[in-house]
Amino acid sequence: MHLHPIRSISDPLYDRWLDVYQRSFPLQQQVPVSVHNAALRPGGMGARDVRYVVCMGEDDGECLGMAHFELFKADGTAALWYLAVAPDRRNEGIGGWMYDSIMHTMQSEDPACKACVIEVELPDKCADPDLATRRIAFYERHGAVWLRGCASLVDVGWQPPLKMGVMVHPFARLSEHDMRAVARSVLGNLLAED
């Protein structure tokens, strides 16, 4: 497996990225496709360090998954906005490999990066509580910490807003206070804390 970066809307693998994205996330979590299209047009990302990647199989060129993440080098933080494995390839270790590879990429490209923020469905706020609980456990197994009492209000602009949980994957030893500060830095006024 390898991660293939998508740098423009004309990349033929972008359609596969979109296919996995649209089949994997509830509508309340999907920003309009036009937002992704604009980001991948020349100059569309501006100074932002936004990444779109697909996970490709080595032998057959099959698209195994997709991800969208961002580095905030000025703040020493990052965010994993989307991570999904193609529905017919789940539970094969692909998601874990992708996640670990992305965390490694963040650390190697920005050694000053303290942590990565991840928004997750809250078991009591979604259609499938068991799946939400499994996702949280997945991120915890890979080193992320669930910040109980922290929530993010996800508003994709065309669906009702959705309250989501916040997790932080620290790249160094961080206290809960420090992890909350990272979450505030990335999410700003979208973060609600108890």
PDB file of C-alpha atoms in Angstrom:
ATOM      1  CA  MET A   1       0.000   0.000   0.000  1.00  0.00           C
ATOM      2  CA  HIS A   2       1.007   3.576  -0.475  1.00  0.00           C
ATOM      3  CA  LEU A   3      -0.520   7.007  -0.037  1.00  0.00           C
ATOM      4  CA  HIS A   4      -0.936   8.943  -3.260  1.00  0.00           C
ATOM      5  CA  PRO A   5      -1.205  12.725  -2.814  1.00  0.00           C
ATOM      6  CA  ILE A   6      -3.912  14.453  -4.827  1.00  0.00           C
ATOM      7  CA  ARG A   7      -2.696  17.907  -5.770  1.00  0.00           C
ATOM      8  CA  SER A   8      -5.236  18.986  -8.363  1.00  0.00           C
ATOM      9  CA  ILE A   9      -8.805  18.466  -9.423  1.00  0.00           C
ATOM     10  CA  SER A  10      -7.516  16.886 -12.645  1.00  0.00           C
ATOM     11  CA  ASP A  11      -5.810  13.997 -10.822  1.00  0.00           C
ATOM     12  CA  PRO A  12      -7.640  10.886 -12.093  1.00  0.00           C
ATOM     13  CA  LEU A  13      -7.622   9.450  -8.555  1.00  0.00           C
ATOM     14  CA  TYR A  14      -9.627  12.395  -7.231  1.00  0.00           C
ATOM     15  CA  ASP A  15     -12.839  10.773  -8.476  1.00  0.00           C
ATOM     16  CA  ARG A  16     -11.994   7.686  -6.419  1.00  0.00           C
ATOM     17  CA  TRP A  17     -11.317   9.914  -3.394  1.00  0.00           C
ATOM     18  CA  LEU A  18     -14.785  11.423  -3.841  1.00  0.00           C
ATOM     19  CA  ASP A  19     -16.422   8.012  -4.233  1.00  0.00           C
ATOM     20  CA  VAL A  20     -15.056   6.762  -0.904  1.00  0.00           C
ATOM     21  CA  TYR A  21     -15.824  10.121   0.781  1.00  0.00           C
ATOM     22  CA  GLN A  22     -19.457  10.162  -0.315  1.00  0.00           C
ATOM     23  CA  ARG A  23     -20.067   6.505   0.534  1.00  0.00           C
ATOM     24  CA  SER A  24     -18.401   6.702   3.952  1.00  0.00           C
ATOM     25  CA  PHE A  25     -19.631   9.817   5.741  1.00  0.00           C
ATOM     26  CA  PRO A  26     -23.146  10.866   6.764  1.00  0.00           C
ATOM     27  CA  LEU A  27     -24.453  13.917   4.920  1.00  0.00           C
ATOM     28  CA  GLN A  28     -24.160  16.031   8.083  1.00  0.00           C
ATOM     29  CA  GLN A  29     -20.382  15.521   7.909  1.00  0.00           C
ATOM     30  CA  GLN A  30     -19.916  16.120   4.175  1.00  0.00           C
ATOM     31  CA  VAL A  31     -18.911  19.587   3.063  1.00  0.00           C
ATOM     32  CA  PRO A  32     -20.118  20.255  -0.485  1.00  0.00           C
ATOM     33  CA  VAL A  33     -17.938  18.711  -3.198  1.00  0.00           C
ATOM     34  CA  SER A  34     -17.435  22.253  -4.523  1.00  0.00           C
ATOM     35  CA  VAL A  35     -15.387  23.038  -1.385  1.00  0.00           C
ATOM     36  CA  HIS A  36     -12.973  20.196  -2.164  1.00  0.00           C
ATOM     37  CA  ASN A  37     -12.915  21.164  -5.851  1.00  0.00           C
ATOM     38  CA  ALA A  38     -12.034  24.762  -4.979  1.00  0.00           C
ATOM     39  CA  ALA A  39      -9.243  23.622  -2.635  1.00  0.00           C
ATOM     40  CA  LEU A  40      -7.671  21.531  -5.400  1.00  0.00           C
ATOM     41  CA  ARG A  41      -7.742  24.236  -8.076  1.00  0.00           C
ATOM     42  CA  PRO A  42      -4.559  26.280  -8.612  1.00  0.00           C
ATOM     43  CA  GLY A  43      -4.221  28.721  -5.721  1.00  0.00           C
ATOM     44  CA  GLY A  44      -7.322  27.288  -4.081  1.00  0.00           C
ATOM     45  CA  MET A  45      -5.594  26.385  -0.849  1.00  0.00           C
ATOM     46  CA  GLY A  46      -3.814  29.705  -0.538  1.00  0.00           C
ATOM     47  CA  ALA A  47      -1.236  29.494   2.233  1.00  0.00           C
ATOM     48  CA  ARG A  48      -3.011  26.586   3.921  1.00  0.00           C
ATOM     49  CA  ASP A  49      -1.198  23.241   4.031  1.00  0.00           C
ATOM     50  CA  VAL A  50      -4.190  21.053   3.141  1.00  0.00           C
ATOM     51  CA  ARG A  51      -3.642  17.466   1.999  1.00  0.00           C
ATOM     52  CA  TYR A  52      -5.837  15.055   0.079  1.00  0.00           C
ATOM     53  CA  VAL A  53      -4.595  11.474  -0.241  1.00  0.00           C
ATOM     54  CA  VAL A  54      -5.833   8.121  -1.452  1.00  0.00           C
ATOM     55  CA  CYS A  55      -4.492   4.801  -0.254  1.00  0.00           C
ATOM     56  CA  MET A  56      -3.678   2.613  -3.239  1.00  0.00           C
ATOM     57  CA  GLY A  57      -3.016  -1.100  -3.461  1.00  0.00           C
ATOM     58  CA  GLU A  58       0.428  -1.942  -4.830  1.00  0.00           C
ATOM     59  CA  ASP A  59      -0.495  -4.633  -7.326  1.00  0.00           C
ATOM     60  CA  ASP A  60      -3.899  -3.789  -8.711  1.00  0.00           C
ATOM     61  CA  GLY A  61      -4.098  -0.002  -8.345  1.00  0.00           C
ATOM     62  CA  GLU A  62      -7.287  -0.365  -6.308  1.00  0.00           C
ATOM     63  CA  CYS A  63      -8.320   2.650  -4.227  1.00  0.00           C
ATOM     64  CA  LEU A  64      -8.436   1.310  -0.682  1.00  0.00           C
ATOM     65  CA  GLY A  65      -9.236   4.510   1.199  1.00  0.00           C
ATOM     66  CA  MET A  66      -9.098   8.283   1.393  1.00  0.00           C
ATOM     67  CA  ALA A  67      -8.046  10.974   3.820  1.00  0.00           C
ATOM     68  CA  HIS A  68      -8.029  14.735   4.136  1.00  0.00           C
ATOM     69  CA  PHE A  69      -5.773  16.430   6.675  1.00  0.00           C
ATOM     70  CA  GLU A  70      -4.184  19.776   7.362  1.00  0.00           C
ATOM     71  CA  LEU A  71      -0.975  20.998   8.982  1.00  0.00           C
ATOM     72  CA  PHE A  72      -0.985  24.288  10.904  1.00  0.00           C
ATOM     73  CA  LYS A  73       2.776  24.797  11.041  1.00  0.00           C
ATOM     74  CA  ALA A  74       2.586  28.266  12.575  1.00  0.00           C
ATOM     75  CA  ASP A  75       0.781  26.777  15.584  1.00  0.00           C
ATOM     76  CA  GLY A  76       2.535  23.393  15.657  1.00  0.00           C
ATOM     77  CA  THR A  77      -0.776  21.569  15.277  1.00  0.00           C
ATOM     78  CA  ALA A  78      -2.639  19.472  12.721  1.00  0.00           C
ATOM     79  CA  ALA A  79      -6.112  18.120  11.977  1.00  0.00           C
ATOM     80  CA  LEU A  80      -7.312  14.895  10.429  1.00  0.00           C
ATOM     81  CA  TRP A  81     -10.578  16.025   8.844  1.00  0.00           C
ATOM     82  CA  TYR A  82     -11.559  12.790   7.080  1.00  0.00           C
ATOM     83  CA  LEU A  83     -10.282   9.210   7.052  1.00  0.00           C
ATOM     84  CA  ALA A  84     -12.201   6.328   5.486  1.00  0.00           C
ATOM     85  CA  VAL A  85     -11.547   2.923   4.001  1.00  0.00           C
ATOM     86  CA  ALA A  86     -13.513   1.773   0.949  1.00  0.00           C
ATOM     87  CA  PRO A  87     -16.619  -0.011   2.302  1.00  0.00           C
ATOM     88  CA  ASP A  88     -15.737  -3.356   0.707  1.00  0.00           C
ATOM     89  CA  ARG A  89     -12.196  -3.284   2.186  1.00  0.00           C
ATOM     90  CA  ARG A  90     -12.906  -2.495   5.833  1.00  0.00           C
ATOM     91  CA  ASN A  91     -11.619  -4.586   8.749  1.00  0.00           C
ATOM     92  CA  GLU A  92      -8.414  -5.562   6.914  1.00  0.00           C
ATOM     93  CA  GLY A  93      -5.988  -3.251   8.757  1.00  0.00           C
ATOM     94  CA  ILE A  94      -6.000  -0.652   5.978  1.00  0.00           C
ATOM     95  CA  GLY A  95      -7.412   2.136   8.165  1.00  0.00           C
ATOM     96  CA  GLY A  96      -4.793   1.557  10.848  1.00  0.00           C
ATOM     97  CA  TRP A  97      -2.009   1.590   8.273  1.00  0.00           C
ATOM     98  CA  MET A  98      -3.375   4.806   6.751  1.00  0.00           C
ATOM     99  CA  TYR A  99      -3.764   6.485  10.128  1.00  0.00           C
ATOM    100  CA  ASP A 100      -0.250   5.563  11.260  1.00  0.00           C
ATOM    101  CA  SER A 101       1.195   6.701   7.906  1.00  0.00           C
ATOM    102  CA  ILE A 102      -0.581  10.055   8.113  1.00  0.00           C
ATOM    103  CA  MET A 103       0.568  10.632  11.709  1.00  0.00           C
ATOM    104  CA  HIS A 104       4.134   9.801  10.591  1.00  0.00           C
ATOM    105  CA  THR A 105       3.812  12.237   7.666  1.00  0.00           C
ATOM    106  CA  MET A 106       2.644  15.004   9.997  1.00  0.00           C
ATOM    107  CA  GLN A 107       5.564  14.443  12.358  1.00  0.00           C
ATOM    108  CA  SER A 108       8.197  14.147   9.650  1.00  0.00           C
ATOM    109  CA  GLU A 109       7.026  17.212   7.719  1.00  0.00           C
ATOM    110  CA  ASP A 110       6.577  19.344  10.829  1.00  0.00           C
ATOM    111  CA  PRO A 111       8.806  18.149  13.684  1.00  0.00           C
ATOM    112  CA  ALA A 112       7.412  20.995  15.818  1.00  0.00           C
ATOM    113  CA  CYS A 113       3.873  19.610  15.497  1.00  0.00           C
ATOM    114  CA  LYS A 114       2.611  18.897  19.012  1.00  0.00           C
ATOM    115  CA  ALA A 115      -0.591  17.040  18.183  1.00  0.00           C
ATOM    116  CA  CYS A 116      -3.341  16.258  15.687  1.00  0.00           C
ATOM    117  CA  VAL A 117      -7.038  16.976  16.327  1.00  0.00           C
ATOM    118  CA  ILE A 118      -9.697  14.501  15.174  1.00  0.00           C
ATOM    119  CA  GLU A 119     -13.470  14.972  15.279  1.00  0.00           C
ATOM    120  CA  VAL A 120     -15.487  11.807  15.973  1.00  0.00           C
ATOM    121  CA  GLU A 121     -19.142  10.912  16.108  1.00  0.00           C
ATOM    122  CA  LEU A 122     -20.484  10.788  19.645  1.00  0.00           C
ATOM    123  CA  PRO A 123     -22.199   7.480  20.409  1.00  0.00           C
ATOM    124  CA  ASP A 124     -25.228   9.242  21.906  1.00  0.00           C
ATOM    125  CA  LYS A 125     -25.584  11.662  18.959  1.00  0.00           C
ATOM    126  CA  CYS A 126     -25.493   9.368  15.924  1.00  0.00           C
ATOM    127  CA  ALA A 127     -27.509   6.719  14.115  1.00  0.00           C
ATOM    128  CA  ASP A 128     -25.113   3.858  14.940  1.00  0.00           C
ATOM    129  CA  PRO A 129     -23.758   4.112  18.514  1.00  0.00           C
ATOM    130  CA  ASP A 130     -21.846   0.813  18.255  1.00  0.00           C
ATOM    131  CA  LEU A 131     -19.952   1.984  15.177  1.00  0.00           C
ATOM    132  CA  ALA A 132     -19.159   5.335  16.812  1.00  0.00           C
ATOM    133  CA  THR A 133     -17.817   3.515  19.878  1.00  0.00           C
ATOM    134  CA  ARG A 134     -15.663   1.283  17.652  1.00  0.00           C
ATOM    135  CA  ARG A 135     -14.240   4.329  15.840  1.00  0.00           C
ATOM    136  CA  ILE A 136     -13.288   5.986  19.112  1.00  0.00           C
ATOM    137  CA  ALA A 137     -11.623   2.738  20.243  1.00  0.00           C
ATOM    138  CA  PHE A 138      -9.761   2.553  16.897  1.00  0.00           C
ATOM    139  CA  TYR A 139      -8.259   6.015  17.393  1.00  0.00           C
ATOM    140  CA  GLU A 140      -7.423   5.247  21.029  1.00  0.00           C
ATOM    141  CA  ARG A 141      -5.583   2.056  20.002  1.00  0.00           C
ATOM    142  CA  HIS A 142      -3.484   4.173  17.658  1.00  0.00           C
ATOM    143  CA  GLY A 143      -2.575   6.754  20.307  1.00  0.00           C
ATOM    144  CA  ALA A 144      -5.348   9.367  20.280  1.00  0.00           C
ATOM    145  CA  VAL A 145      -7.000  10.586  23.475  1.00  0.00           C
ATOM    146  CA  TRP A 146     -10.728  11.314  23.695  1.00  0.00           C
ATOM    147  CA  LEU A 147     -11.256  14.708  25.346  1.00  0.00           C
ATOM    148  CA  ARG A 148     -14.426  14.000  27.281  1.00  0.00           C
ATOM    149  CA  GLY A 149     -16.313  17.194  27.911  1.00  0.00           C
ATOM    150  CA  CYS A 150     -15.094  18.725  24.646  1.00  0.00           C
ATOM    151  CA  ALA A 151     -17.293  18.882  21.586  1.00  0.00           C
ATOM    152  CA  SER A 152     -17.078  20.425  18.156  1.00  0.00           C
ATOM    153  CA  LEU A 153     -20.028  21.846  16.271  1.00  0.00           C
ATOM    154  CA  VAL A 154     -19.648  20.640  12.687  1.00  0.00           C
ATOM    155  CA  ASP A 155     -21.580  22.794  10.233  1.00  0.00           C
ATOM    156  CA  VAL A 156     -21.003  21.781   6.616  1.00  0.00           C
ATOM    157  CA  GLY A 157     -23.246  24.569   5.357  1.00  0.00           C
ATOM    158  CA  TRP A 158     -26.070  22.582   3.810  1.00  0.00           C
ATOM    159  CA  GLN A 159     -27.168  20.202   6.576  1.00  0.00           C
ATOM    160  CA  PRO A 160     -28.171  20.803  10.199  1.00  0.00           C
ATOM    161  CA  PRO A 161     -25.119  21.284  12.457  1.00  0.00           C
ATOM    162  CA  LEU A 162     -23.828  18.183  14.213  1.00  0.00           C
ATOM    163  CA  LYS A 163     -22.209  17.959  17.644  1.00  0.00           C
ATOM    164  CA  MET A 164     -19.112  15.729  17.505  1.00  0.00           C
ATOM    165  CA  GLY A 165     -16.534  14.556  19.994  1.00  0.00           C
ATOM    166  CA  VAL A 166     -12.931  15.724  19.950  1.00  0.00           C
ATOM    167  CA  MET A 167      -9.847  13.533  20.134  1.00  0.00           C
ATOM    168  CA  VAL A 168      -6.195  14.560  20.122  1.00  0.00           C
ATOM    169  CA  HIS A 169      -3.255  12.447  18.999  1.00  0.00           C
ATOM    170  CA  PRO A 170      -0.251  13.872  20.885  1.00  0.00           C
ATOM    171  CA  PHE A 171       3.182  13.622  19.278  1.00  0.00           C
ATOM    172  CA  ALA A 172       4.872  14.517  22.554  1.00  0.00           C
ATOM    173  CA  ARG A 173       3.921  14.142  26.194  1.00  0.00           C
ATOM    174  CA  LEU A 174       1.000  16.541  26.707  1.00  0.00           C
ATOM    175  CA  SER A 175      -1.259  17.134  29.675  1.00  0.00           C
ATOM    176  CA  GLU A 176      -5.023  17.195  29.168  1.00  0.00           C
ATOM    177  CA  HIS A 177      -4.815  20.990  29.555  1.00  0.00           C
ATOM    178  CA  ASP A 178      -2.263  21.116  26.708  1.00  0.00           C
ATOM    179  CA  MET A 179      -4.391  18.834  24.516  1.00  0.00           C
ATOM    180  CA  ARG A 180      -7.416  21.077  25.086  1.00  0.00           C
ATOM    181  CA  ALA A 181      -5.259  24.057  24.073  1.00  0.00           C
ATOM    182  CA  VAL A 182      -4.355  22.255  20.829  1.00  0.00           C
ATOM    183  CA  ALA A 183      -8.058  21.577  20.191  1.00  0.00           C
ATOM    184  CA  ARG A 184      -8.864  25.271  20.808  1.00  0.00           C
ATOM    185  CA  SER A 185      -6.078  26.300  18.435  1.00  0.00           C
ATOM    186  CA  VAL A 186      -7.415  24.109  15.609  1.00  0.00           C
ATOM    187  CA  LEU A 187     -11.176  24.382  16.142  1.00  0.00           C
ATOM    188  CA  GLY A 188     -11.424  27.921  17.505  1.00  0.00           C
ATOM    189  CA  ASN A 189     -14.956  29.024  18.343  1.00  0.00           C
ATOM    190  CA  LEU A 190     -16.372  25.692  17.103  1.00  0.00           C
ATOM    191  CA  LEU A 191     -15.042  24.024  20.261  1.00  0.00           C
ATOM    192  CA  ALA A 192     -17.325  23.746  23.281  1.00  0.00           C
ATOM    193  CA  GLU A 193     -15.832  22.709  26.622  1.00  0.00           C
ATOM    194  CA  ASP A 194     -17.560  21.624  29.822  1.00  0.00           C
TER     195      ASP A 194
END
